[in-house]
Short mmCIF file of C-alpha atoms (C1' of nucleotides) in Angstrom, two decimals:
data_model
loop_
_atom_site.label_atom_id
_atom_site.label_comp_id
_atom_site.label_asym_id
_atom_site.label_seq_id
_atom_site.Cartn_x
_atom_site.Cartn_y
_atom_site.Cartn_z
CA UNK A 1 -0.13 -0.12 -0.19
CA UNK A 2 2.91 2.13 0.19
CA UNK A 3 5.33 2.08 -2.82
CA UNK A 4 6.74 5.19 -4.54
CA UNK A 5 8.18 4.22 -7.12
CA UNK A 6 7.00 6.85 -10.04
CA UNK A 7 9.92 7.56 -11.47
CA UNK A 8 13.55 5.73 -11.54
CA UNK A 9 14.40 4.09 -8.26
CA UNK A 10 13.42 0.45 -7.85
CA UNK A 11 15.29 -1.07 -4.89
CA UNK A 12 17.49 1.55 -2.91
CA UNK A 13 15.51 3.46 -0.28
CA UNK A 14 17.01 4.38 2.97
CA UNK A 15 14.38 3.07 4.85
CA UNK A 16 14.31 3.24 8.73
CA UNK A 17 11.55 0.55 8.66
CA UNK A 18 15.29 -2.12 7.18
CA UNK A 19 17.50 -0.41 9.75
CA UNK A 20 15.14 -1.35 12.68
CA UNK A 21 14.65 -4.63 11.21
CA UNK A 22 18.39 -5.10 11.22
CA UNK A 23 19.52 -3.83 14.45
CA UNK A 24 16.62 -5.79 16.14
CA UNK A 25 18.02 -8.86 14.36
CA UNK A 26 21.58 -8.54 15.16
CA UNK A 27 20.64 -7.33 18.91
CA UNK A 28 18.24 -10.29 19.55
CA UNK A 29 20.68 -12.57 18.34
CA UNK A 30 23.52 -11.65 20.43
CA UNK A 31 21.39 -10.75 23.82
CA UNK A 32 18.41 -12.58 23.45
CA UNK A 33 14.97 -11.16 23.21
CA UNK A 34 14.21 -9.45 26.90
CA UNK A 35 17.02 -8.28 27.59
CA UNK A 36 16.82 -6.13 24.71
CA UNK A 37 14.38 -2.77 24.80
CA UNK A 38 12.95 -1.10 21.89
CA UNK A 39 14.42 2.09 23.20
CA UNK A 40 17.87 -0.44 22.83
CA UNK A 41 16.97 -1.13 19.17
CA UNK A 42 15.57 1.87 18.12
CA UNK A 43 19.10 3.67 19.42
CA UNK A 44 21.47 1.01 17.11
CA UNK A 45 19.10 2.24 13.98
CA UNK A 46 19.09 5.27 14.81
CA UNK A 47 15.75 5.71 14.82
CA UNK A 48 12.99 7.01 17.11
CA UNK A 49 11.61 4.61 20.21
CA UNK A 50 8.21 5.91 18.59
CA UNK A 51 8.76 5.16 15.05
CA UNK A 52 9.44 0.95 16.54
CA UNK A 53 5.72 1.43 17.70
CA UNK A 54 5.02 2.68 14.15
CA UNK A 55 5.60 0.68 11.77
CA UNK A 56 5.54 -2.84 14.05
CA UNK A 57 2.99 -2.24 16.95
CA UNK A 58 5.02 -4.31 19.34
CA UNK A 59 8.08 -5.94 20.43
CA UNK A 60 7.17 -9.39 19.23
CA UNK A 61 5.37 -7.84 15.79
CA UNK A 62 9.11 -7.16 15.56
CA UNK A 63 9.92 -10.01 15.74
CA UNK A 64 7.54 -11.38 14.47
CA UNK A 65 8.39 -9.51 11.39
CA UNK A 66 11.91 -11.01 11.26
CA UNK A 67 10.89 -13.83 11.33
CA UNK A 68 8.49 -13.59 8.25
CA UNK A 69 11.31 -12.03 6.46
CA UNK A 70 13.77 -14.87 6.81
CA UNK A 71 11.39 -18.48 6.68
CA UNK A 72 10.35 -17.80 3.34
CA UNK A 73 13.86 -17.32 1.64
CA UNK A 74 16.11 -19.56 3.44
CA UNK A 75 12.76 -22.24 3.14
CA UNK A 76 13.32 -21.86 -0.47
CA UNK A 77 17.15 -21.75 -0.70
CA UNK A 78 16.61 -24.97 0.90
CA UNK A 79 13.74 -27.19 -0.64
CA UNK A 80 16.61 -26.06 -4.01
CA UNK A 81 19.49 -27.33 -2.35
CA UNK A 82 17.84 -30.40 -1.53
CA UNK A 83 16.25 -31.55 -4.92
CA UNK A 84 19.58 -30.99 -6.36
CA UNK A 85 20.65 -33.50 -3.60
CA UNK A 86 18.11 -35.97 -4.48
CA UNK A 87 19.23 -36.27 -7.84
CA UNK A 88 22.95 -37.31 -6.81
CA UNK A 89 23.31 -40.87 -7.70
CA UNK A 90 25.92 -41.85 -5.03
CA UNK A 91 24.54 -42.83 -1.86
CA UNK A 92 27.54 -41.91 0.31
CA UNK A 93 27.92 -38.41 -1.77
CA UNK A 94 23.96 -38.00 -1.72
CA UNK A 95 24.11 -38.03 2.00
CA UNK A 96 26.60 -35.72 1.96
CA UNK A 97 24.85 -33.19 -0.01
CA UNK A 98 21.59 -33.33 2.12
CA UNK A 99 23.29 -32.53 5.04
CA UNK A 100 24.72 -29.63 3.48
CA UNK A 101 21.77 -28.56 1.38
CA UNK A 102 20.54 -28.05 5.34
CA UNK A 103 23.88 -26.77 7.02
CA UNK A 104 24.82 -24.25 4.32
CA UNK A 105 21.63 -21.89 4.16
CA UNK A 106 21.92 -21.79 7.55
CA UNK A 107 25.29 -20.39 7.99
CA UNK A 108 25.56 -18.27 4.59
CA UNK A 109 22.46 -15.16 3.18
CA UNK A 110 19.40 -16.21 2.99
CA UNK A 111 18.61 -14.98 -0.54
CA UNK A 112 18.25 -11.46 -0.68
CA UNK A 113 18.72 -10.62 2.69
CA UNK A 114 21.44 -8.51 3.25
CA UNK A 115 23.92 -9.94 6.76
CA UNK A 116 22.38 -13.16 6.08
CA UNK A 117 21.41 -16.22 7.40
CA UNK A 118 23.51 -16.70 10.11
CA UNK A 119 22.32 -14.23 12.23
CA UNK A 120 18.58 -15.28 11.45
CA UNK A 121 20.00 -18.77 12.38
CA UNK A 122 21.47 -17.37 15.81
CA UNK A 123 18.84 -15.56 16.66
CA UNK A 124 16.81 -18.73 16.24
CA UNK A 125 19.21 -20.67 18.53
CA UNK A 126 18.53 -17.66 21.31
CA UNK A 127 14.73 -17.60 20.77
CA UNK A 128 14.77 -21.52 21.21
CA UNK A 129 16.83 -21.62 24.09
CA UNK A 130 15.16 -18.66 26.01
CA UNK A 131 11.52 -20.65 25.08
CA UNK A 132 10.45 -17.47 23.12
CA UNK A 133 6.47 -18.48 22.15
CA UNK A 134 6.29 -16.33 18.86
CA UNK A 135 9.48 -17.98 17.88
CA UNK A 136 7.58 -21.07 19.16
CA UNK A 137 4.79 -21.29 16.98
CA UNK A 138 6.25 -19.85 14.11
CA UNK A 139 9.17 -22.74 14.02
CA UNK A 140 6.51 -25.30 14.63
CA UNK A 141 4.86 -24.26 11.86
CA UNK A 142 7.70 -22.92 8.75
CA UNK A 143 10.26 -25.36 9.57
CA UNK A 144 8.65 -28.40 10.96
CA UNK A 145 7.77 -28.98 6.84
CA UNK A 146 11.37 -28.67 6.14
CA UNK A 147 12.66 -31.14 8.69
CA UNK A 148 10.87 -33.77 7.67
CA UNK A 149 11.75 -33.53 3.82
CA UNK A 150 14.95 -33.54 5.26
CA UNK A 151 14.17 -36.15 7.46
CA UNK A 152 12.62 -38.33 4.57
CA UNK A 153 15.47 -37.51 1.92
CA UNK A 154 18.54 -39.20 4.77
CA UNK A 155 16.00 -41.50 5.57
CA UNK A 156 16.01 -42.40 1.89
CA UNK A 157 19.89 -42.38 1.70
CA UNK A 158 19.97 -44.82 4.72
CA UNK A 159 17.36 -47.01 4.40
CA UNK A 160 18.61 -49.51 7.18
CA UNK A 161 18.13 -47.03 10.15
CA UNK A 162 14.91 -46.89 11.87
CA UNK A 163 13.57 -43.47 11.30
CA UNK A 164 13.50 -42.83 15.06
CA UNK A 165 17.52 -42.78 15.05
CA UNK A 166 17.73 -40.28 12.21
CA UNK A 167 15.36 -37.74 13.88
CA UNK A 168 17.30 -37.73 17.03
CA UNK A 169 20.59 -37.42 14.89
CA UNK A 170 19.28 -34.35 12.33
CA UNK A 171 18.33 -33.35 16.26
CA UNK A 172 21.71 -32.99 17.12
CA UNK A 173 22.42 -31.44 13.74
CA UNK A 174 20.69 -29.05 14.68
CA UNK A 175 21.72 -28.34 18.36
CA UNK A 176 25.14 -28.58 16.74
CA UNK A 177 24.53 -26.16 14.11
CA UNK A 178 22.76 -23.85 16.72
CA UNK A 179 25.49 -23.66 18.92
CA UNK A 180 27.78 -23.32 16.40
CA UNK A 181 26.69 -19.91 16.02
CA UNK A 182 26.22 -18.95 19.27
CA UNK A 183 29.42 -19.86 21.24
CA UNK A 184 32.05 -19.40 18.34
CA UNK A 185 34.72 -18.34 19.88
CA UNK A 186 34.91 -20.99 22.30
CA UNK A 187 35.76 -22.83 19.56
CA UNK A 188 38.95 -20.42 19.00
CA UNK A 189 39.68 -20.47 22.75
CA UNK A 190 39.54 -24.59 23.37
CA UNK A 191 42.10 -24.51 20.14
CA UNK A 192 44.10 -22.55 21.63
CA UNK A 193 43.62 -20.01 18.84
CA UNK A 194 44.38 -22.53 16.07
CA UNK A 195 41.02 -22.63 14.44
CA UNK A 196 38.65 -19.52 14.22
CA UNK A 197 35.34 -20.09 14.80
CA UNK A 198 33.68 -17.39 13.67
CA UNK A 199 34.96 -18.89 10.14
CA UNK A 200 31.43 -20.26 7.89
CA UNK A 201 33.08 -21.53 5.22
CA UNK A 202 35.33 -23.98 8.46
CA UNK A 203 32.52 -24.60 10.47
CA UNK A 204 30.24 -25.63 7.31
CA UNK A 205 33.15 -28.39 6.54
CA UNK A 206 33.31 -29.63 9.41
CA UNK A 207 29.83 -29.94 10.86
CA UNK A 208 29.19 -31.76 7.39
CA UNK A 209 31.95 -34.34 8.32
CA UNK A 210 30.87 -34.87 11.82
CA UNK A 211 27.25 -35.12 11.17
CA UNK A 212 28.01 -36.91 7.78
CA UNK A 213 29.61 -39.82 9.56
CA UNK A 214 27.17 -39.87 12.87
CA UNK A 215 24.56 -40.21 10.54
CA UNK A 216 25.77 -43.39 9.08
CA UNK A 217 26.35 -44.46 12.81
CA UNK A 218 25.14 -48.45 13.29
CA UNK A 219 21.65 -48.22 14.74
CA UNK A 220 20.85 -48.59 18.22
CA UNK A 221 19.54 -52.12 18.23
CA UNK A 222 16.21 -51.58 20.89
CA UNK A 223 15.61 -55.32 20.43
CA UNK A 224 18.77 -57.03 21.58
CA UNK A 225 19.36 -53.82 24.79
CA UNK A 226 22.45 -55.17 25.76
CA UNK A 227 24.68 -56.71 23.45
CA UNK A 228 28.28 -55.71 24.49
CA UNK A 229 27.50 -52.31 26.42
CA UNK A 230 31.18 -51.02 27.39
CA UNK A 231 32.61 -50.75 31.14
CA UNK A 232 31.95 -47.51 33.45
CA UNK A 233 28.56 -46.92 33.82
CA UNK A 234 27.78 -47.07 37.62
CA UNK A 235 31.70 -48.13 38.71
CA UNK A 236 32.83 -45.83 40.49
CA UNK B 1 29.32 -18.51 60.29
CA UNK B 2 25.69 -19.97 60.76
CA UNK B 3 25.69 -24.07 61.29
CA UNK B 4 22.97 -24.09 64.05
CA UNK B 5 23.99 -27.98 64.94
CA UNK B 6 23.70 -28.50 68.14
CA UNK B 7 21.93 -32.05 69.20
CA UNK B 8 21.31 -33.90 66.49
CA UNK B 9 20.10 -32.48 63.58
CA UNK B 10 22.95 -32.13 60.25
CA UNK B 11 21.01 -32.40 57.12
CA UNK B 12 17.55 -32.09 57.29
CA UNK B 13 15.83 -27.93 57.20
CA UNK B 14 13.14 -26.68 55.54
CA UNK B 15 14.99 -24.36 54.06
CA UNK B 16 13.74 -20.99 52.64
CA UNK B 17 17.23 -20.39 50.78
CA UNK B 18 17.25 -23.80 49.06
CA UNK B 19 13.63 -23.10 47.82
CA UNK B 20 15.25 -20.37 46.14
CA UNK B 21 17.73 -21.72 44.83
CA UNK B 22 15.32 -24.44 43.60
CA UNK B 23 12.98 -22.34 42.19
CA UNK B 24 15.45 -19.77 40.37
CA UNK B 25 17.01 -22.63 38.77
CA UNK B 26 14.09 -23.74 36.91
CA UNK B 27 13.01 -20.94 36.02
CA UNK B 28 15.88 -19.00 34.71
CA UNK B 29 16.58 -22.81 32.69
CA UNK B 30 12.99 -22.27 31.23
CA UNK B 31 12.60 -18.99 30.77
CA UNK B 32 16.44 -17.07 30.49
CA UNK B 33 17.78 -14.95 33.07
CA UNK B 34 15.90 -11.71 32.09
CA UNK B 35 12.41 -12.73 31.38
CA UNK B 36 12.03 -13.81 35.19
CA UNK B 37 11.88 -11.17 37.86
CA UNK B 38 12.40 -11.52 41.14
CA UNK B 39 9.26 -11.71 42.16
CA UNK B 40 8.59 -14.37 40.13
CA UNK B 41 11.51 -16.33 41.50
CA UNK B 42 10.31 -15.51 45.04
CA UNK B 43 6.43 -15.99 44.60
CA UNK B 44 7.44 -19.64 42.94
CA UNK B 45 9.28 -19.97 46.14
CA UNK B 46 6.88 -19.52 48.29
CA UNK B 47 9.29 -17.03 49.80
CA UNK B 48 9.33 -12.73 49.98
CA UNK B 49 11.04 -10.87 47.56
CA UNK B 50 13.07 -9.10 50.40
CA UNK B 51 14.08 -12.37 50.90
CA UNK B 52 16.15 -12.75 47.91
CA UNK B 53 18.58 -10.14 48.60
CA UNK B 54 18.76 -10.45 51.89
CA UNK B 55 20.55 -14.25 50.96
CA UNK B 56 22.25 -13.66 47.21
CA UNK B 57 21.92 -9.47 47.96
CA UNK B 58 20.70 -9.43 43.92
CA UNK B 59 20.11 -11.20 41.43
CA UNK B 60 23.49 -11.84 39.53
CA UNK B 61 24.02 -12.87 42.65
CA UNK B 62 21.67 -15.58 43.03
CA UNK B 63 22.47 -17.25 39.53
CA UNK B 64 26.38 -16.59 40.53
CA UNK B 65 25.46 -18.93 43.39
CA UNK B 66 22.95 -22.12 41.03
CA UNK B 67 26.40 -21.92 38.95
CA UNK B 68 28.94 -22.14 42.19
CA UNK B 69 26.30 -25.34 43.46
CA UNK B 70 26.53 -27.54 40.97
CA UNK B 71 30.46 -26.37 39.39
CA UNK B 72 32.24 -28.51 41.28
CA UNK B 73 30.06 -31.81 41.83
CA UNK B 74 29.67 -31.96 38.44
CA UNK B 75 32.95 -31.85 37.07
CA UNK B 76 34.13 -34.12 39.85
CA UNK B 77 31.61 -36.46 38.87
CA UNK B 78 33.00 -36.25 35.57
CA UNK B 79 36.85 -36.18 36.45
CA UNK B 80 36.27 -40.02 38.10
CA UNK B 81 34.48 -41.12 35.48
CA UNK B 82 36.63 -39.80 33.31
CA UNK B 83 39.83 -41.38 34.98
CA UNK B 84 37.74 -44.22 34.68
CA UNK B 85 37.19 -44.41 31.25
CA UNK B 86 41.34 -43.56 30.45
CA UNK B 87 41.51 -46.98 32.13
CA UNK B 88 39.76 -49.17 29.09
CA UNK B 89 42.06 -50.47 26.89
CA UNK B 90 40.02 -51.15 24.08
CA UNK B 91 40.41 -48.19 22.02
CA UNK B 92 37.32 -48.49 20.42
CA UNK B 93 35.41 -49.30 23.54
CA UNK B 94 37.74 -46.44 25.30
CA UNK B 95 35.99 -43.44 22.90
CA UNK B 96 32.45 -44.83 24.10
CA UNK B 97 33.53 -44.62 28.03
CA UNK B 98 34.83 -40.76 27.25
CA UNK B 99 31.99 -40.14 25.96
CA UNK B 100 29.27 -41.39 28.01
CA UNK B 101 31.76 -40.17 30.62
CA UNK B 102 31.37 -36.57 29.44
CA UNK B 103 27.72 -36.55 28.45
CA UNK B 104 25.91 -39.22 31.56
CA UNK B 105 26.66 -36.48 34.23
CA UNK B 106 25.43 -33.87 31.98
CA UNK B 107 21.88 -35.55 31.85
CA UNK B 108 21.27 -37.19 35.55
CA UNK B 109 21.22 -36.08 39.31
CA UNK B 110 25.23 -34.20 40.13
CA UNK B 111 25.71 -35.66 43.40
CA UNK B 112 23.23 -35.10 46.32
CA UNK B 113 22.10 -32.15 44.41
CA UNK B 114 17.95 -31.99 44.55
CA UNK B 115 16.86 -32.61 40.54
CA UNK B 116 19.97 -33.69 38.80
CA UNK B 117 22.09 -31.96 36.18
CA UNK B 118 19.91 -31.89 33.36
CA UNK B 119 18.13 -28.98 34.78
CA UNK B 120 21.53 -27.21 35.06
CA UNK B 121 22.64 -28.46 32.15
CA UNK B 122 19.97 -27.05 30.33
CA UNK B 123 20.58 -23.60 32.56
CA UNK B 124 23.76 -23.73 31.19
CA UNK B 125 22.54 -23.71 27.67
CA UNK B 126 20.42 -21.00 27.63
CA UNK B 127 22.63 -18.97 29.96
CA UNK B 128 24.93 -19.12 26.87
CA UNK B 129 22.27 -18.80 24.16
CA UNK B 130 21.79 -15.25 26.05
CA UNK B 131 25.18 -14.28 26.39
CA UNK B 132 25.28 -14.06 30.15
CA UNK B 133 28.20 -12.05 31.65
CA UNK B 134 27.80 -13.46 34.85
CA UNK B 135 27.73 -17.31 33.04
CA UNK B 136 30.03 -16.38 30.55
CA UNK B 137 32.89 -15.83 33.30
CA UNK B 138 31.88 -18.83 34.88
CA UNK B 139 31.86 -21.28 32.31
CA UNK B 140 35.45 -20.22 30.83
CA UNK B 141 37.55 -21.03 33.86
CA UNK B 142 35.24 -23.40 35.02
CA UNK B 143 34.29 -25.57 32.80
CA UNK B 144 37.32 -24.83 30.37
CA UNK B 145 39.79 -27.44 32.32
CA UNK B 146 37.59 -30.26 31.94
CA UNK B 147 36.92 -29.75 28.39
CA UNK B 148 40.41 -29.99 27.69
CA UNK B 149 40.54 -33.19 29.82
CA UNK B 150 38.21 -34.85 27.71
CA UNK B 151 39.54 -33.16 24.76
CA UNK B 152 42.84 -34.58 25.36
CA UNK B 153 41.59 -37.95 26.33
CA UNK B 154 39.84 -38.20 23.08
CA UNK B 155 42.72 -37.10 21.26
CA UNK B 156 44.63 -40.28 22.67
CA UNK B 157 42.47 -42.53 21.96
CA UNK B 158 41.67 -40.85 18.08
CA UNK B 159 45.46 -40.16 17.09
CA UNK B 160 45.38 -39.89 13.94
CA UNK B 161 42.91 -37.12 14.45
CA UNK B 162 43.97 -33.38 14.06
CA UNK B 163 43.49 -31.63 17.37
CA UNK B 164 41.90 -29.27 16.04
CA UNK B 165 38.68 -31.68 14.78
CA UNK B 166 38.30 -32.99 17.75
CA UNK B 167 37.95 -29.78 19.28
CA UNK B 168 35.53 -29.23 16.68
CA UNK B 169 33.44 -32.58 17.18
CA UNK B 170 33.36 -32.04 20.60
CA UNK B 171 31.79 -28.84 20.38
CA UNK B 172 29.27 -29.94 18.31
CA UNK B 173 28.59 -32.86 20.75
CA UNK B 174 28.26 -29.24 23.70
CA UNK B 175 25.34 -28.04 21.52
CA UNK B 176 24.03 -31.67 19.80
CA UNK B 177 23.77 -32.53 23.81
CA UNK B 178 22.50 -28.49 24.68
CA UNK B 179 20.14 -28.63 22.55
CA UNK B 180 17.89 -32.00 23.60
CA UNK B 181 18.12 -31.13 27.02
CA UNK B 182 16.76 -26.96 25.65
CA UNK B 183 13.75 -28.54 23.25
CA UNK B 184 13.07 -32.65 23.73
CA UNK B 185 9.87 -31.83 22.84
CA UNK B 186 10.87 -31.16 19.05
CA UNK B 187 11.84 -34.46 19.34
CA UNK B 188 8.66 -36.29 19.94
CA UNK B 189 6.96 -33.56 17.54
CA UNK B 190 9.31 -34.52 14.73
CA UNK B 191 8.87 -38.49 15.35
CA UNK B 192 5.48 -38.51 15.61
CA UNK B 193 5.29 -39.17 18.55
CA UNK B 194 7.57 -42.45 18.58
CA UNK B 195 9.79 -41.55 21.05
CA UNK B 196 10.05 -39.11 23.98
CA UNK B 197 12.51 -36.73 24.20
CA UNK B 198 12.64 -35.71 27.55
CA UNK B 199 13.43 -40.01 28.00
CA UNK B 200 17.34 -38.96 29.47
CA UNK B 201 18.41 -42.41 29.40
CA UNK B 202 16.87 -42.83 25.17
CA UNK B 203 19.01 -39.50 24.52
CA UNK B 204 22.36 -40.35 25.73
CA UNK B 205 22.23 -43.77 24.37
CA UNK B 206 21.48 -41.84 21.29
CA UNK B 207 23.94 -39.22 21.42
CA UNK B 208 26.85 -41.61 22.66
CA UNK B 209 26.16 -43.60 19.60
CA UNK B 210 26.26 -40.58 17.18
CA UNK B 211 29.16 -38.57 18.58
CA UNK B 212 31.45 -41.79 18.74
CA UNK B 213 31.02 -42.14 14.83
CA UNK B 214 31.31 -38.21 14.45
CA UNK B 215 34.68 -38.32 16.60
CA UNK B 216 35.71 -41.70 14.35
CA UNK B 217 34.89 -39.82 10.86
CA UNK B 218 37.72 -39.36 8.75
CA UNK B 219 40.21 -35.66 9.50
CA UNK B 220 39.27 -33.09 7.62
CA UNK B 221 42.56 -33.24 4.87
CA UNK B 222 43.41 -29.27 4.85
CA UNK B 223 46.52 -29.93 2.94
CA UNK B 224 44.86 -30.87 -0.38
CA UNK B 225 41.52 -29.25 0.52
CA UNK B 226 39.13 -29.84 -3.68
CA UNK B 227 40.12 -33.97 -3.53
CA UNK B 228 37.01 -35.44 -3.92
CA UNK B 229 34.41 -32.63 -3.66
CA UNK B 230 30.80 -33.96 -4.09
CA UNK B 231 28.08 -31.84 -6.23
CA UNK B 232 25.61 -29.53 -5.60
CA UNK B 233 27.31 -26.37 -3.75
CA UNK B 234 26.31 -23.71 -6.48
CA UNK B 235 24.63 -25.75 -9.38
CA UNK B 236 20.82 -24.02 -8.90
"C1'" DT C 1 12.40 -15.03 80.90
"C1'" DG C 2 14.94 -11.80 78.26
"C1'" DA C 3 19.42 -10.57 75.13
"C1'" DT C 4 20.52 -11.18 70.98
"C1'" DC C 5 21.06 -12.98 66.82
"C1'" DT C 6 19.31 -14.65 62.26
"C1'" DT C 7 16.10 -14.79 58.62
"C1'" DT C 8 11.62 -12.85 57.41
"C1'" DT C 9 8.03 -9.40 55.84
"C1'" DG C 10 6.21 -5.38 53.99
"C1'" DT C 11 6.74 -1.06 51.54
"C1'" DA C 12 8.91 2.15 49.27
"C1'" DC C 13 12.03 4.16 46.07
"C1'" DG C 14 14.15 4.90 41.32
"C1'" DA C 15 15.05 3.55 37.37
"C1'" DT C 16 13.10 1.64 32.66
"C1'" DA C 17 10.17 -0.89 30.90
"C1'" DG C 18 6.06 -1.18 26.01
"C1'" DT C 19 3.20 1.35 24.15
"C1'" DA C 20 0.39 5.23 23.31
"C1'" DC C 21 -0.54 9.54 20.97
"C1'" DA C 22 -0.28 14.59 19.26
"C1'" DA C 23 3.03 16.98 17.04
"C1'" DA C 24 6.41 17.98 13.76
"C1'" DT C 25 8.01 16.93 9.47
"C1'" DC C 26 8.41 14.45 4.99
"C1'" DA C 27 7.40 13.02 0.39
"C1'" DC C 28 4.97 13.64 -3.32
"C1'" DA C 29 1.31 14.11 -6.86
"C1'" DT C 30 -1.37 17.67 -8.95
"C1'" DA D 1 2.84 26.45 -4.11
"C1'" DT D 2 0.24 23.49 -2.03
"C1'" DG D 3 -2.57 20.20 -0.01
"C1'" DT D 4 -2.76 15.10 1.32
"C1'" DG D 5 -1.00 11.12 3.33
"C1'" DA D 6 3.36 8.46 4.82
"C1'" DT D 7 6.89 9.01 8.55
"C1'" DT D 8 9.16 10.74 12.37
"C1'" DT D 9 9.70 13.01 16.34
"C1'" DG D 10 8.48 13.99 21.19
"C1'" DT D 11 6.40 13.14 25.85
"C1'" DA D 12 3.49 10.95 28.74
"C1'" DC D 13 1.67 7.59 31.27
"C1'" DT D 14 1.34 3.39 33.41
"C1'" DA D 15 3.19 -1.12 34.76
"C1'" DT D 16 7.61 -3.64 36.80
"C1'" DC D 17 11.96 -4.08 37.32
"C1'" DG D 18 16.17 -4.82 40.98
"C1'" DT D 19 17.16 -3.56 45.06
"C1'" DA D 20 16.96 -1.43 49.92
"C1'" DC D 21 15.97 -0.44 54.44
"C1'" DA D 22 12.96 -0.44 58.69
"C1'" DA D 23 9.98 -3.53 61.38
"C1'" DA D 24 8.49 -7.80 62.61
"C1'" DA D 25 8.96 -12.82 63.89
"C1'" DG D 26 11.75 -16.80 64.93
"C1'" DA D 27 15.24 -18.92 66.93
"C1'" DT D 28 19.65 -19.75 70.64
"C1'" DC D 29 21.11 -19.95 74.71
"C1'" DA D 30 23.04 -16.84 79.33
#
DNA sequence: TGATCTTTTGTACGATAGTACAAATCACAT
DNA sequence: ATGTGATTTGTACTATCGTACAAAAGATCA
């Protein structure tokens, strides 16, 4: 209802709305939802607090709009990559391609949105940890379809593994992915400076390699529970 | 300075201080630090808000005390289990025992503390996501030693894997562990009710199985970067 | 019992939260 | 140039925050 492209300009506009969204995204992703005030966001965006209310009505509305902004493009990208991955003939290569299709969009720029998917993925990680209600609803109704599609695809390339095991392992994948984005500095610290945890390319390669192996692990045989359990459990 | 064990009672005391700690732990772990007010905590503990100030001075002080309460016992338990795991002779079994020594105390009761380690581990996950300063400091100076010990132990049982890769993989392990405790209901949902994500024993077995395989994956050969990269990357 | 601690209660204060809203300002079609 | 709708600003309201502190209550021991 706004769109003012009468003459020549079609894309660029020093938009306050965009600035607020970007600032909020960054602040929410690093500090959580409740630790950031509307005034903080406005200040970071160079805007007036009232302007946030004007554009997004409430703080929840602002968060909602951030999600709306990213979910579509990211899931589209994932669908495309997943479709391509499904066409890989070699089963081992296909599994890796599927995992990559899941991981890459989460780490790198989601379509035309500035800043990229890493910030948004980190935001999702933080909201999920905080148990944010707004986020929970959107996540469940937006990402579950994608998650199921990936689980199905992985299951197809690993038919001998029960679906429950694949669910668990893809859950672990998401956890590892989230945590890598939340505290990359921990990787740098624990490696004594040998690796940069913030390096997306490096993180992706490591995550893909580890995750593919995890998916390929033999399934948990719930039929015969105590086959060859190793020691330690309740020794000391 | 307090200790009033004059006659016979040595342990039991209907302690308000304990109730506040337990309530705060639960609320922080599920809602984050900033979303929970001192009044919420006091109400949940059946105490007066002023009582929180009396016992812990500030809200940060309360969080600090929660950490102090758990860190010692949990790390002690981990050290014991790690020491036992190190004595396992078979390399494959040893690796699994080490991973188990890391995971089990995080999921189950840490020594005599009520409620157990799962709640505290979840708390750590949430604080880490929120970038809580108090938590960050304690974590870095309390858990890094333990993390290094585990990384070293794993490295010993997998000498052909570079240390950097092991750091990444143990980072993924912690992320998967955290996420399993933060949103167990997602596992139930994605498995269409077939598994209970809150079942600690099941989660542990799945996590251990997947993680051991991830650690055993061939290392990323950074020497020759493009040896046999699979397809898809930038195709579509 | 009464004195002396510790603990709990009740209340209050200043700061800051989210949001509402009128006034000022801007962008653009005529 | 001017009118009109979109945006931005400034300010104010109420609620709630963390914390302080005095008074009440409870416990401990001479």
